Every structure is written in C-alpha cells, then in structure tokens.
mmCIF file of C-alpha atoms in Angstrom:
data_model
loop_
_atom_site.group_PDB
_atom_site.id
_atom_site.type_symbol
_atom_site.label_atom_id
_atom_site.label_comp_id
_atom_site.label_asym_id
_atom_site.label_seq_id
_atom_site.Cartn_x
_atom_site.Cartn_y
_atom_site.Cartn_z
ATOM 1 C CA MET A 738 -88.684 104.799 60.572
ATOM 2 C CA ALA A 739 -87.447 101.374 60.426
ATOM 3 C CA ARG A 740 -89.159 98.964 58.252
ATOM 4 C CA LYS A 741 -90.377 95.509 59.820
ATOM 5 C CA TYR A 742 -90.423 92.678 58.157
ATOM 6 C CA PHE A 743 -91.435 90.158 61.549
ATOM 7 C CA GLY A 744 -94.563 90.573 62.870
ATOM 8 C CA THR A 745 -97.642 88.831 64.306
ATOM 9 C CA ASP A 746 -98.524 88.084 60.551
ATOM 10 C CA GLY A 747 -95.275 86.116 59.634
ATOM 11 C CA VAL A 748 -92.275 87.309 57.223
ATOM 12 C CA ARG A 749 -93.608 90.298 54.789
ATOM 13 C CA GLY A 750 -92.103 91.999 51.893
ATOM 14 C CA VAL A 751 -91.922 91.961 47.983
ATOM 15 C CA VAL A 752 -91.573 88.712 46.766
ATOM 16 C CA GLY A 753 -88.170 89.185 44.087
ATOM 17 C CA GLU A 754 -86.814 91.819 46.530
ATOM 18 C CA PHE A 755 -86.373 91.466 50.011
ATOM 19 C CA LEU A 756 -88.406 88.402 50.322
ATOM 20 C CA THR A 757 -86.384 85.743 47.806
ATOM 21 C CA GLU A 758 -86.372 82.122 47.401
ATOM 22 C CA GLU A 759 -82.533 82.108 49.020
ATOM 23 C CA LEU A 760 -84.015 84.296 52.058
ATOM 24 C CA VAL A 761 -86.663 81.780 53.001
ATOM 25 C CA GLU A 762 -84.664 78.951 52.275
ATOM 26 C CA ARG A 763 -82.413 80.189 55.110
ATOM 27 C CA LEU A 764 -85.284 80.850 57.896
ATOM 28 C CA GLY A 765 -86.106 77.433 57.082
ATOM 29 C CA LYS A 766 -83.188 76.389 58.427
ATOM 30 C CA ALA A 767 -82.894 78.351 61.173
ATOM 31 C CA SER A 768 -86.304 77.494 62.616
ATOM 32 C CA THR A 769 -84.752 73.819 61.957
ATOM 33 C CA LEU A 770 -81.781 74.431 63.725
ATOM 34 C CA TRP A 771 -84.187 76.720 66.354
ATOM 35 C CA VAL A 772 -86.405 73.511 66.877
ATOM 36 C CA GLY A 773 -84.184 70.850 66.556
ATOM 37 C CA ASP A 774 -84.316 68.201 64.252
ATOM 38 C CA ASP A 775 -86.978 65.764 65.596
ATOM 39 C CA ALA A 776 -89.607 68.946 65.426
ATOM 40 C CA ARG A 777 -92.336 69.107 62.984
ATOM 41 C CA ILE A 778 -92.832 72.800 61.491
ATOM 42 C CA PHE A 779 -96.107 73.781 59.915
ATOM 43 C CA ILE A 780 -96.065 75.762 57.026
ATOM 44 C CA GLY A 781 -98.588 77.741 56.196
ATOM 45 C CA ARG A 782 -99.541 80.376 53.322
ATOM 46 C CA ASP A 783 -101.690 81.885 51.289
ATOM 47 C CA THR A 784 -102.924 81.595 47.598
ATOM 48 C CA ARG A 785 -100.865 83.671 45.792
ATOM 49 C CA ALA A 786 -98.873 82.673 42.918
ATOM 50 C CA SER A 787 -95.515 82.641 44.604
ATOM 51 C CA GLY A 788 -96.832 80.570 48.081
ATOM 52 C CA PRO A 789 -95.773 77.106 46.137
ATOM 53 C CA GLY A 790 -91.806 78.490 45.317
ATOM 54 C CA LEU A 791 -91.584 79.967 48.808
ATOM 55 C CA GLU A 792 -92.774 77.442 50.453
ATOM 56 C CA GLN A 793 -91.097 74.611 48.564
ATOM 57 C CA ALA A 794 -87.634 77.052 49.514
ATOM 58 C CA PHE A 795 -88.992 77.010 53.359
ATOM 59 C CA ALA A 796 -89.279 73.582 53.411
ATOM 60 C CA ARG A 797 -85.419 72.772 51.731
ATOM 61 C CA GLY A 798 -83.769 74.781 54.475
#
C-alpha cells in the first residue's frame, strides 16, 4: 500500500525525513502559483517545536 502524505488534515509526515523545510517551501510556492499572487493564504499549524520553522518555510515559498 502506498503512503499517503496529503489528506483532509493537510500535509503529514515525519519532520526531517519526508517533511523538510525545503519541501514545505516548495509547497508554499506551488500554492501561490495555484491561487495567484494577490490571494491571501491562511497558514495553520499546531504547537510542536517544528511548527515555527515549517510555517516560515511555507511563507517564504
């Protein structure tokens, strides 16, 4: 069975293995391309220690 990384709860994966800041930054860029430069994107996260870094990586994208 193939692994599922995207679902109704967002992007899932082990931080530092699959879920890296580089990947999250690329997802941020892809999101901007999809919705357009003038759109606003809400970034939600939980309180884990990896949250701020991943949030900033997405925003850089």
